[in-house]
Structures are given as structure tokens and as C-alpha cells.
PDB file of C-alpha atoms in Angstrom:
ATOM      1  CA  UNK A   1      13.330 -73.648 -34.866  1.00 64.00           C
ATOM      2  CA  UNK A   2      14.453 -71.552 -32.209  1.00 80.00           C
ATOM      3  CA  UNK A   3      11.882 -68.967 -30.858  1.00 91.00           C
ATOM      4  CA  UNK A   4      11.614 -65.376 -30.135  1.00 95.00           C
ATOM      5  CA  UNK A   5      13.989 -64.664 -26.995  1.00 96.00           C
ATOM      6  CA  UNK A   6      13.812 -62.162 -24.302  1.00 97.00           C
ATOM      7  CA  UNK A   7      15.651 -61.356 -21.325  1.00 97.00           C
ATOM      8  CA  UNK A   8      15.670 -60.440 -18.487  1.00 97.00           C
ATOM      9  CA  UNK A   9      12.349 -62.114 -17.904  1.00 95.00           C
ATOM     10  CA  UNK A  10      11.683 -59.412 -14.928  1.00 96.00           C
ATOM     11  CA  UNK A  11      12.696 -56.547 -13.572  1.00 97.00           C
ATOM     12  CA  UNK A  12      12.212 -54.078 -10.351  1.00 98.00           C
ATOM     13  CA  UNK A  13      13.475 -50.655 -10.835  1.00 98.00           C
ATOM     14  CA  UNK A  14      12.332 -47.633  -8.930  1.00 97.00           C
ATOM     15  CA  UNK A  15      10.935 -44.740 -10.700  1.00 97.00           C
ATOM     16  CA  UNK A  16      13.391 -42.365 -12.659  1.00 97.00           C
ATOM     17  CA  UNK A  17      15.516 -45.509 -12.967  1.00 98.00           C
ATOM     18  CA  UNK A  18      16.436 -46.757 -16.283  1.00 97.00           C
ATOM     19  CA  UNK A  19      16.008 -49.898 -17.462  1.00 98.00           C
ATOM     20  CA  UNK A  20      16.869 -51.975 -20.715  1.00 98.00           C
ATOM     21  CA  UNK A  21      15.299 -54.949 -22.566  1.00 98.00           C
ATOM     22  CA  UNK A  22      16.546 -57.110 -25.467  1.00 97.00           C
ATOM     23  CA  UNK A  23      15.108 -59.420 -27.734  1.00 97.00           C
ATOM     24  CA  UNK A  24      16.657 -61.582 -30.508  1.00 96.00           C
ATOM     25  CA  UNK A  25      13.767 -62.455 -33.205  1.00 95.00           C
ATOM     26  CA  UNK A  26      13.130 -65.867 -35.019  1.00 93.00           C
ATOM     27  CA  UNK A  27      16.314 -66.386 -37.604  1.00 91.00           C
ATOM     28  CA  UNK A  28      15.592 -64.622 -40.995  1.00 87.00           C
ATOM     29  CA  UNK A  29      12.402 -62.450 -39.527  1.00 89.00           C
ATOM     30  CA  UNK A  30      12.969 -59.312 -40.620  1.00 88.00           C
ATOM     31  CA  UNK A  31      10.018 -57.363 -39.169  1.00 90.00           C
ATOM     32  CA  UNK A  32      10.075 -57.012 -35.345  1.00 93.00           C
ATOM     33  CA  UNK A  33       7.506 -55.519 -33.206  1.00 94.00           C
ATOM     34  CA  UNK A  34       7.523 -54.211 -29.308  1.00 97.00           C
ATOM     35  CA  UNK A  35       4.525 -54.251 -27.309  1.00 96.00           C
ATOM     36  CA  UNK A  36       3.697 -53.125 -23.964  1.00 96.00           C
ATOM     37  CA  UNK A  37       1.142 -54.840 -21.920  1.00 94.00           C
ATOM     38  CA  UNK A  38      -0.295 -53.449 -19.083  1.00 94.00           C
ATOM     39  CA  UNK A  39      -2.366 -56.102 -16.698  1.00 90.00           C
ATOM     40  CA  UNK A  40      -6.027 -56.619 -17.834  1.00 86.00           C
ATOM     41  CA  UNK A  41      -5.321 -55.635 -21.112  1.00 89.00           C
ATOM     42  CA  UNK A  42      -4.330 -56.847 -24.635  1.00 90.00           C
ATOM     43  CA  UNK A  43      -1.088 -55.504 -26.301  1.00 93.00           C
ATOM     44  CA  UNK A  44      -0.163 -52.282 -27.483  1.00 93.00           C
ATOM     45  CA  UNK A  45       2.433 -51.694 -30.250  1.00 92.00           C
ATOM     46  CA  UNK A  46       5.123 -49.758 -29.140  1.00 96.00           C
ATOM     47  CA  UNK A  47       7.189 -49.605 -32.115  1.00 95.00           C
ATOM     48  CA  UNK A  48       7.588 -51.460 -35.392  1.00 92.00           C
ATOM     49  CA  UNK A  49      10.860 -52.315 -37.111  1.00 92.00           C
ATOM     50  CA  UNK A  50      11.720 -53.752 -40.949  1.00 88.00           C
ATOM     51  CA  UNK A  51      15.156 -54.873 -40.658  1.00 86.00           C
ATOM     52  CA  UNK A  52      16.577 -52.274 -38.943  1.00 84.00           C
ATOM     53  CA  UNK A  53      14.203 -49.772 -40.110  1.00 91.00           C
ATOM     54  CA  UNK A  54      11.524 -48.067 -38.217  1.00 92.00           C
ATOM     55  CA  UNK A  55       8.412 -48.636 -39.951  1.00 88.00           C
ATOM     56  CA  UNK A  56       5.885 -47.361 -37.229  1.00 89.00           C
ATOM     57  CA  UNK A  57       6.672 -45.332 -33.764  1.00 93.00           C
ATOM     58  CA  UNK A  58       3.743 -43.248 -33.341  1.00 90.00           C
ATOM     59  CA  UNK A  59       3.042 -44.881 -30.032  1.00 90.00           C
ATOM     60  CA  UNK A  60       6.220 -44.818 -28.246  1.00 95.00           C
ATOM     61  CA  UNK A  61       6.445 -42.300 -25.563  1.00 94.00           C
ATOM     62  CA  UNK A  62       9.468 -40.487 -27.233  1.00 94.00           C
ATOM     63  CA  UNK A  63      10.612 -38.564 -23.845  1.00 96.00           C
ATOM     64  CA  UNK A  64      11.306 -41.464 -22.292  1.00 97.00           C
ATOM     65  CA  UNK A  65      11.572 -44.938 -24.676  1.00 97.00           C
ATOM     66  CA  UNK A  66      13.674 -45.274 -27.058  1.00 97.00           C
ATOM     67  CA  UNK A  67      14.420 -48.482 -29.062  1.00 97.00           C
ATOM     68  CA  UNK A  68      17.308 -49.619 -31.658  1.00 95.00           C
ATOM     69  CA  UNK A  69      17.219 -52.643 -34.361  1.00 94.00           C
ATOM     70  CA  UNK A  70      21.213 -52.814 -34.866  1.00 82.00           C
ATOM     71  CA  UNK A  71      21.825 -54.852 -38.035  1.00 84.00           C
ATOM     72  CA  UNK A  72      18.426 -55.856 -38.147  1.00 83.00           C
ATOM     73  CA  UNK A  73      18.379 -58.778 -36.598  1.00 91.00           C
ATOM     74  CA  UNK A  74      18.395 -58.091 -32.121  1.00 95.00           C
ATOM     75  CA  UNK A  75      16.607 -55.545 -30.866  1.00 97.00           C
ATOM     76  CA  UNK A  76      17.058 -53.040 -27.262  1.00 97.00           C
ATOM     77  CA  UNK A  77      13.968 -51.353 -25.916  1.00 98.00           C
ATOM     78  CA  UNK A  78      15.184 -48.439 -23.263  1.00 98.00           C
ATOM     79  CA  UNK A  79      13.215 -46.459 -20.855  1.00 98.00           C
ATOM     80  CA  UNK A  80      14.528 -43.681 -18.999  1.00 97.00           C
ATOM     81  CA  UNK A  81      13.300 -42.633 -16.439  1.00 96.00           C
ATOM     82  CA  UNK A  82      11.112 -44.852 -15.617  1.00 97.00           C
ATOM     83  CA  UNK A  83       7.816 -43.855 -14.390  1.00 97.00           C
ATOM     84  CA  UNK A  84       5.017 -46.177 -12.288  1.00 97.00           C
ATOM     85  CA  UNK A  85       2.589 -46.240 -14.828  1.00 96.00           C
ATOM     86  CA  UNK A  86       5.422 -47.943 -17.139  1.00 97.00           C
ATOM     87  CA  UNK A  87       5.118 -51.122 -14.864  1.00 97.00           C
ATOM     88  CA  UNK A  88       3.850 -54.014 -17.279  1.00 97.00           C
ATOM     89  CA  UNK A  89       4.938 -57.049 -19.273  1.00 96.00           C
ATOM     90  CA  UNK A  90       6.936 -56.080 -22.673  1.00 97.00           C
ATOM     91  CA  UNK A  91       6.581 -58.453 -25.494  1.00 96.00           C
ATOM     92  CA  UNK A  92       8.380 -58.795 -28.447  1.00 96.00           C
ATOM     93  CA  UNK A  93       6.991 -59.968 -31.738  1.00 94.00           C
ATOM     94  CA  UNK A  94       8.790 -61.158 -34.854  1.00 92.00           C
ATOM     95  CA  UNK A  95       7.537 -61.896 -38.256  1.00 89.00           C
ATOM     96  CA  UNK A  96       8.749 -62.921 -41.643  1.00 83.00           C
ATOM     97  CA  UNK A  97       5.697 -61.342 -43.465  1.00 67.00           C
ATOM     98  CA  UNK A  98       6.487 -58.658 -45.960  1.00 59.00           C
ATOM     99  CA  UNK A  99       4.950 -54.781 -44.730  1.00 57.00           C
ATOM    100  CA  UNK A 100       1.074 -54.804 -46.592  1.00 59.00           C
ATOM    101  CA  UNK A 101       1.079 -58.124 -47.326  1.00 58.00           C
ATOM    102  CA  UNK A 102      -2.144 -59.736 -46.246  1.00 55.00           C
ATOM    103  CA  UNK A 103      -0.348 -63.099 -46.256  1.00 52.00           C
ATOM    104  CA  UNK A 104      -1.725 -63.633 -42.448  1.00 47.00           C
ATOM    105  CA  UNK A 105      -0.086 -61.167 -40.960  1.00 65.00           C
ATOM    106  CA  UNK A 106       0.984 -64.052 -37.815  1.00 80.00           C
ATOM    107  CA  UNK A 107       3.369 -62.928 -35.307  1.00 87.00           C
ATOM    108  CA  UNK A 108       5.848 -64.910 -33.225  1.00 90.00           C
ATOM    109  CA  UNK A 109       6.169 -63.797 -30.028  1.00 93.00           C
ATOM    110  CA  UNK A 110       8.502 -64.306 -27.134  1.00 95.00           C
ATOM    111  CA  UNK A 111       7.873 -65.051 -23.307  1.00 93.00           C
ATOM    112  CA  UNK A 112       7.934 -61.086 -22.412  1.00 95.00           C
ATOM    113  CA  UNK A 113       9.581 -59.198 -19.792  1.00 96.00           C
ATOM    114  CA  UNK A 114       7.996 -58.230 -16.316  1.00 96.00           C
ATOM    115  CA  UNK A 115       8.936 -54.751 -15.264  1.00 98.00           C
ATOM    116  CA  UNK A 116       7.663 -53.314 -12.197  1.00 97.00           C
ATOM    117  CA  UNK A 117       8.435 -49.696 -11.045  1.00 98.00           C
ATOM    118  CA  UNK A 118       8.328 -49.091  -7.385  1.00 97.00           C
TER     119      UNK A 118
ATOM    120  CA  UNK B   1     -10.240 -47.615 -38.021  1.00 81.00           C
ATOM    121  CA  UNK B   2     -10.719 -50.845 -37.203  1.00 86.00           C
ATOM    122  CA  UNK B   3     -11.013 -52.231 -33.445  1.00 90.00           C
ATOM    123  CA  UNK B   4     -12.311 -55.270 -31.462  1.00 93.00           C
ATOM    124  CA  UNK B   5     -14.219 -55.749 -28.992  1.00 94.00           C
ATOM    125  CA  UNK B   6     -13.733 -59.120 -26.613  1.00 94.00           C
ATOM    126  CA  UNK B   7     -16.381 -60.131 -23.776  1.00 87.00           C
ATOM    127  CA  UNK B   8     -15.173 -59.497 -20.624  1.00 86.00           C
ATOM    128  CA  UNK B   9     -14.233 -62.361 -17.804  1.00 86.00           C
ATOM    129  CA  UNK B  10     -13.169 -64.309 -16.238  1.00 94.00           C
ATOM    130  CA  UNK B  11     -14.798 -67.002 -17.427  1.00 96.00           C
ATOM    131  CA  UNK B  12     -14.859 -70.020 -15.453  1.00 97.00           C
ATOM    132  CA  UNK B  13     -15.883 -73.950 -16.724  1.00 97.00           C
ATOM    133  CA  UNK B  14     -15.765 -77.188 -15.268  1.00 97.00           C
ATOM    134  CA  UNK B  15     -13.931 -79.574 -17.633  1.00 97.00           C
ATOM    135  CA  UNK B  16     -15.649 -80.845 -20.509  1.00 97.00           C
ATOM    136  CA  UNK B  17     -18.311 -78.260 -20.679  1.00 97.00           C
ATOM    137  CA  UNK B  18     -18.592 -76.001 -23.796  1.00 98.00           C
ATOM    138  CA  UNK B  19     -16.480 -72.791 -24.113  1.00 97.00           C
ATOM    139  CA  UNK B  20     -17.990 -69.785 -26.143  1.00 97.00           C
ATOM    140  CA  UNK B  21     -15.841 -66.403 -26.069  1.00 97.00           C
ATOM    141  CA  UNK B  22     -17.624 -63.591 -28.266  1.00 97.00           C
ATOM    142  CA  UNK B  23     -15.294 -61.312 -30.603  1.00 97.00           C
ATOM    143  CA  UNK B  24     -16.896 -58.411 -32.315  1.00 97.00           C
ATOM    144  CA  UNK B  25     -14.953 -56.076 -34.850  1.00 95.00           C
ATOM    145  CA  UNK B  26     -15.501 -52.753 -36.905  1.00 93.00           C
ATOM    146  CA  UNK B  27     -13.258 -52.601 -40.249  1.00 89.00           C
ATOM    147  CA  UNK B  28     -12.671 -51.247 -43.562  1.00 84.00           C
ATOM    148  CA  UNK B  29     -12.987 -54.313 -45.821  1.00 84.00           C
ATOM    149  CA  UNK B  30     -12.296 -57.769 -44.784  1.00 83.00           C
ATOM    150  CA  UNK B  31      -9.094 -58.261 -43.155  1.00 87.00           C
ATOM    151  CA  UNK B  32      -7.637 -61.431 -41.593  1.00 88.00           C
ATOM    152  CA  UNK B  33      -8.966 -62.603 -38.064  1.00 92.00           C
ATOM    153  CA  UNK B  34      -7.177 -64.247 -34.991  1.00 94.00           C
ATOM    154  CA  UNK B  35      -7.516 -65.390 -31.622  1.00 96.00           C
ATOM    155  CA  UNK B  36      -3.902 -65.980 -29.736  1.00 96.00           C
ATOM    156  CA  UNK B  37      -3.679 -67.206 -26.625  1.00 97.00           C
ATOM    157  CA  UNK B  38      -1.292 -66.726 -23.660  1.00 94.00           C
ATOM    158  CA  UNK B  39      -0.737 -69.747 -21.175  1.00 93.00           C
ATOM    159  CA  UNK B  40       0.766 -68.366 -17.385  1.00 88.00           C
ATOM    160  CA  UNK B  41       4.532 -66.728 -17.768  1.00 83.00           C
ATOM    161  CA  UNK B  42       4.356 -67.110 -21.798  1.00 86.00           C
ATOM    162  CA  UNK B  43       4.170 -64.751 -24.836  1.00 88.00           C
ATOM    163  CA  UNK B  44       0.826 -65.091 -26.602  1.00 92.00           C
ATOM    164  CA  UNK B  45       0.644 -67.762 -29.871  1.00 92.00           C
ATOM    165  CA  UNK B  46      -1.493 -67.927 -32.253  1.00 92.00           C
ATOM    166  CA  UNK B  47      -4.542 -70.231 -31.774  1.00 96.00           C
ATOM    167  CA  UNK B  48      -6.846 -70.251 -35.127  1.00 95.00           C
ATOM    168  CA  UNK B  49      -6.933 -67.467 -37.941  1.00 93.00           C
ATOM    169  CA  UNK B  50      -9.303 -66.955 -40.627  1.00 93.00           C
ATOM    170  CA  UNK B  51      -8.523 -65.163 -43.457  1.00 88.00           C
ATOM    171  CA  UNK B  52     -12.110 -64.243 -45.408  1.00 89.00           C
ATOM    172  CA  UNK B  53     -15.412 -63.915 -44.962  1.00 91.00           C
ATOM    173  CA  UNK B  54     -16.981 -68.020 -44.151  1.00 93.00           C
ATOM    174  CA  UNK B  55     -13.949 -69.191 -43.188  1.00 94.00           C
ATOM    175  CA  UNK B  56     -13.328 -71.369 -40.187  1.00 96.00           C
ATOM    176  CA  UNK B  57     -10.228 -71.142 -38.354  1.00 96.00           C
ATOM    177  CA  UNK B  58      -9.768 -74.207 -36.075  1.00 97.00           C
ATOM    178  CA  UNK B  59      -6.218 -75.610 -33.669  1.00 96.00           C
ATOM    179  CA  UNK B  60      -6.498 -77.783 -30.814  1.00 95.00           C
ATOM    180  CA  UNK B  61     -10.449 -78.438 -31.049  1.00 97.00           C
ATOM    181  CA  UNK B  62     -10.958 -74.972 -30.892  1.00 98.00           C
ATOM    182  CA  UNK B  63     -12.923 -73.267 -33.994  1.00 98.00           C
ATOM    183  CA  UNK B  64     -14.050 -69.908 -34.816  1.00 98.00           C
ATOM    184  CA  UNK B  65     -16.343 -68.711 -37.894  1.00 97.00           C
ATOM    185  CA  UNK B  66     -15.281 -65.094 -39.786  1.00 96.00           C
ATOM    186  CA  UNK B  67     -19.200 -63.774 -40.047  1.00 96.00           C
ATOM    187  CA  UNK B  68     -19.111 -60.765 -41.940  1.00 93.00           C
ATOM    188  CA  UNK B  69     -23.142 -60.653 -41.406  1.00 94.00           C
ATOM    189  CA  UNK B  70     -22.897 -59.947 -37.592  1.00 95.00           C
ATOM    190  CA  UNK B  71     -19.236 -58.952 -38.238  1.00 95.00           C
ATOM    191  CA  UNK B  72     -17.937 -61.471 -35.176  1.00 96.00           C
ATOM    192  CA  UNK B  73     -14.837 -64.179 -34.568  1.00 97.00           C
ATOM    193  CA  UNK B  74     -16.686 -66.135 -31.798  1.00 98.00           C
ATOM    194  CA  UNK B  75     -14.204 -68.742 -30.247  1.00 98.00           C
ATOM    195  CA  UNK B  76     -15.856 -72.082 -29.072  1.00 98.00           C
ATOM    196  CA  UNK B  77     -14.539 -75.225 -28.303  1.00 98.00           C
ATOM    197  CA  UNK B  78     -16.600 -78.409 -27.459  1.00 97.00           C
ATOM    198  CA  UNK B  79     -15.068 -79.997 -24.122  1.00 96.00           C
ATOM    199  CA  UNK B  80     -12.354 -77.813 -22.401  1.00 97.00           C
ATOM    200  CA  UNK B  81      -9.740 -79.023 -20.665  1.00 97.00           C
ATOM    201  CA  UNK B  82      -7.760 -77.759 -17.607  1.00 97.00           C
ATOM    202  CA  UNK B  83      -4.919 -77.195 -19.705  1.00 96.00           C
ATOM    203  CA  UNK B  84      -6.971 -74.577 -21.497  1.00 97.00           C
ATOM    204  CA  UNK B  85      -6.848 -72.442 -18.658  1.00 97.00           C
ATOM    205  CA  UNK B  86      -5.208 -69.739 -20.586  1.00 97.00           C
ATOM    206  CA  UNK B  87      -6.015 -65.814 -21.724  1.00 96.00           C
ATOM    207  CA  UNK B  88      -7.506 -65.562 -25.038  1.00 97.00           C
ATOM    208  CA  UNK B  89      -6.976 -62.526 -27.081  1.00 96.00           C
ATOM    209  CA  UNK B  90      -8.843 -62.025 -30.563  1.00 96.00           C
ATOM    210  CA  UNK B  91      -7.269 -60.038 -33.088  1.00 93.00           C
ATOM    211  CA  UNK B  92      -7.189 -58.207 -36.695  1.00 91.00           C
ATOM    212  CA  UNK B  93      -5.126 -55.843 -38.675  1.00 85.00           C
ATOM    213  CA  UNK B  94      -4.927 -51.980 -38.205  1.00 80.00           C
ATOM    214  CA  UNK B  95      -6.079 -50.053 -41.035  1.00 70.00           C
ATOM    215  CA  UNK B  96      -3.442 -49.266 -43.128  1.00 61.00           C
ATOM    216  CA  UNK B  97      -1.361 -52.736 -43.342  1.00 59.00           C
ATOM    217  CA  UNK B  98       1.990 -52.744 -42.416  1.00 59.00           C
ATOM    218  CA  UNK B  99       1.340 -55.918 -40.610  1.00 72.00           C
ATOM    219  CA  UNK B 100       0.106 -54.599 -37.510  1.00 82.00           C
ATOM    220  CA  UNK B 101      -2.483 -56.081 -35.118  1.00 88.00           C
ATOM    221  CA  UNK B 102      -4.558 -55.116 -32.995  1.00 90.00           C
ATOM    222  CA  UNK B 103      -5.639 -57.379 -29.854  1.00 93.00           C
ATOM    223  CA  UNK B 104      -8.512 -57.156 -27.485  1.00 94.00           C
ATOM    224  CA  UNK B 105      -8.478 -56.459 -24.089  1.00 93.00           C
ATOM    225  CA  UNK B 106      -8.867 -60.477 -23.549  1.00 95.00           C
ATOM    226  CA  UNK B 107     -10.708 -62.827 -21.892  1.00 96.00           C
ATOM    227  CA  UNK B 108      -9.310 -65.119 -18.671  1.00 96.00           C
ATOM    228  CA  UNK B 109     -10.318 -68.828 -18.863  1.00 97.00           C
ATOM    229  CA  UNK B 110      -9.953 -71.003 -15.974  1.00 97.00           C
ATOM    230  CA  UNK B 111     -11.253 -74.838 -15.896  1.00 97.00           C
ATOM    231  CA  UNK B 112     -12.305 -76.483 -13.132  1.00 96.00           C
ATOM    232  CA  UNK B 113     -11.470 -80.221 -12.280  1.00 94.00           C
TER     233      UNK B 113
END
């Protein structure tokens, strides 16, 4: 079984650049997560997506990020512009599990994406 | 809500000596428990999970005991390897389902020859 992909794997941008990120989930996961991790530190959830719903947003930094689940399957994370503080690794997560179930809850995630802002 | 809180490192071994990492959460109820783990240049992957209270979640000679009593996820393992060398992260559900996690800030491992 294929895993979680993401490209590019890094990225230097300077700030007010923009920048894009894509990920293509697990086949047949329909719940896909972003997360932004800055160095020293665990994950945050940026955004949450069922198919290509939005189930939870309430930490994405609307001014600037902005993310789309097309057809629920891939998924684009956008930032624009990009400021410093953005510079960390964003991971994408996929799961199968059904929203509430508390089947596990175990997320598939792929190898991330290295931004730095200069 | 709930949270986790993960001792800080790094925290360096020689190989074959024994590997504690403490884990200690605050939640409504008992949710689910993990610890993933994220080798150099990788996405994290799960490592154990537990899913009630007295369970013991174990992968790769790692284990780690849900105590609802002193409300911890302690990871240990027995003889770590090199190839351990790895960030662990330990985990649990936001309040309010939804299938969200929250991770702590982790812990750096690094084994010694």
C-alpha cells in the first residue's frame, strides 16, 4: 500500500513570497489533516478535511493560508505571503477513521515538507 | 481540554541500556493513547497505542502502560538500539472527537555505540 505523498520535500522562499504544497493521501482515506511543525515542537493541526469537506480550520491563519481538498482525494496547502515565523516542516496526515469514532483515531502521515523563509 | 505533557531532552543512551520517556495527560474521560515516532527526514508513525485504562500498547520491544491512577503513557523499552535514535512524540485525542490529536512537544533520542 502506497503511503501518504508530499512534495516538494523543501522549499526556500523569501518572505511575502508565496509558496504551495500538495499531498495525495493513502487510497480510499477520506479524512486528511495538515499540520505545521515548527522545530522543537510536536505538530499543530492546521486544518482538517472529510472528503473534500472542511471539518475543522480554527487554526489556520486565514490572512495568509489557505487550503483546498478538490474531489476529496489530493490536497494544496497555500501561503501567501509568506512570513519568517512560517518557516517549519508541513505534514500531512490521512486517515480512514470515520469523524467521532473512537476506533483509534491512527493517522498516516507523509515525509513532510521543509519550508524555510529567508 | 485535554493536553500532554512529554519530558523534555535530549535524551542520550548507550546501546542496550534501558529507555524510559515519561508522558503525562489531563482529559475528559478516557480517550485513546499514542506515542509516534519520527526517524531523520520522515513523517512521524505510529509506535504503540492503547486504547483504555490497563492496557499495554507495545511495537518493536517498545511498551507503554495507559495508568489512569497517575494519568501517564510512560514509553520504555528494555535494550535500545542505535536505530532507535528517533523523536518520540506521545499523543491523545482533542476533546470533542473528530479524530484529532494532539502531540507533545517530543522527546529526542540518540544511542550511542
Amino acid at each position: 500500500e502506497a503511503g501518504v505523498a508530499q512534495s516538494p520535500r523543501y522549499k526556500i522562499i523569501e518572505k511575502r513570497q508565496s509558496v504551495a504544497f500538495w499531498c495525495n493521501p493513502i487510497s480510499g482515506h477520506a479524512t486528511l489533516y495538515w499540520y505545521q511543525q515548527i522545530l522543537g515542537q510536536g505538530p499543530k493541526l492546521l486544518i482538517q478535511f472529510q472528503n473534500n469537506g472542511v471539518v475543522d480550520d480554527s487554526q489556520l491563519p486565514k490572512d495568509r493560508f489557505s487550503a483546498e481538498r478538490l474531489k476529496g482525494v489530493d490536497s494544496t496547502l497555500k501561503i501567501q505571503p509568506a512570513k519568517l515565523e512560517d518557516s517549519a516542516v508541513y505534514l500531512c496526515a490521512s486517515s480512514s477513521l470515520i469523524p467521532g469514532s473512537r476506533a483509534g483515531y491512527e493517522q498516516y502521515f507523509g515525509p513532510g515538507t521543509r519550508l524555510t523563509v529567508t | 481540554g485535554n493536553s500532554v505533557t512529554q519530558m523534555e531532552g535530549p535524551v542520550t543512551l548507550s546501546e542496550e541500556a534501558f529507555l524510559t520517556i515519561n508522558c503525562t495527560y489531563t482529559a475528559t474521560g478516557y480517550p485513546s493513547l499514542f506515542w509516534y515516532v519520527q526517524y531523520p527526514g520522515e513523517g512521524l508513525q505510529l509506535l504503540l497505542k492503547a486504547t483504555k485504562a490497563d492496557d499495554k500498547g507495545s511495537n518493536k520491544g517498545f511498551e507503554a502502560t495507559y495508568r489512569k491512577e497517575t494519568t501517564s503513557f510512560h514509553l520504555e523499552k528494555g535494550s535500545v538500539q542505535v536505530s532507535d535514535s528517533a523523536v518520540y512524540f506521545c499523543a491523545l485525542p482533542l476533546s470533542g472527537g473528530y479524530n484529532k490529536l494532539i502531540f507533545g512537544a517530543g522527546t529526542r533520542l540518540a544511542v550511542h555505540p
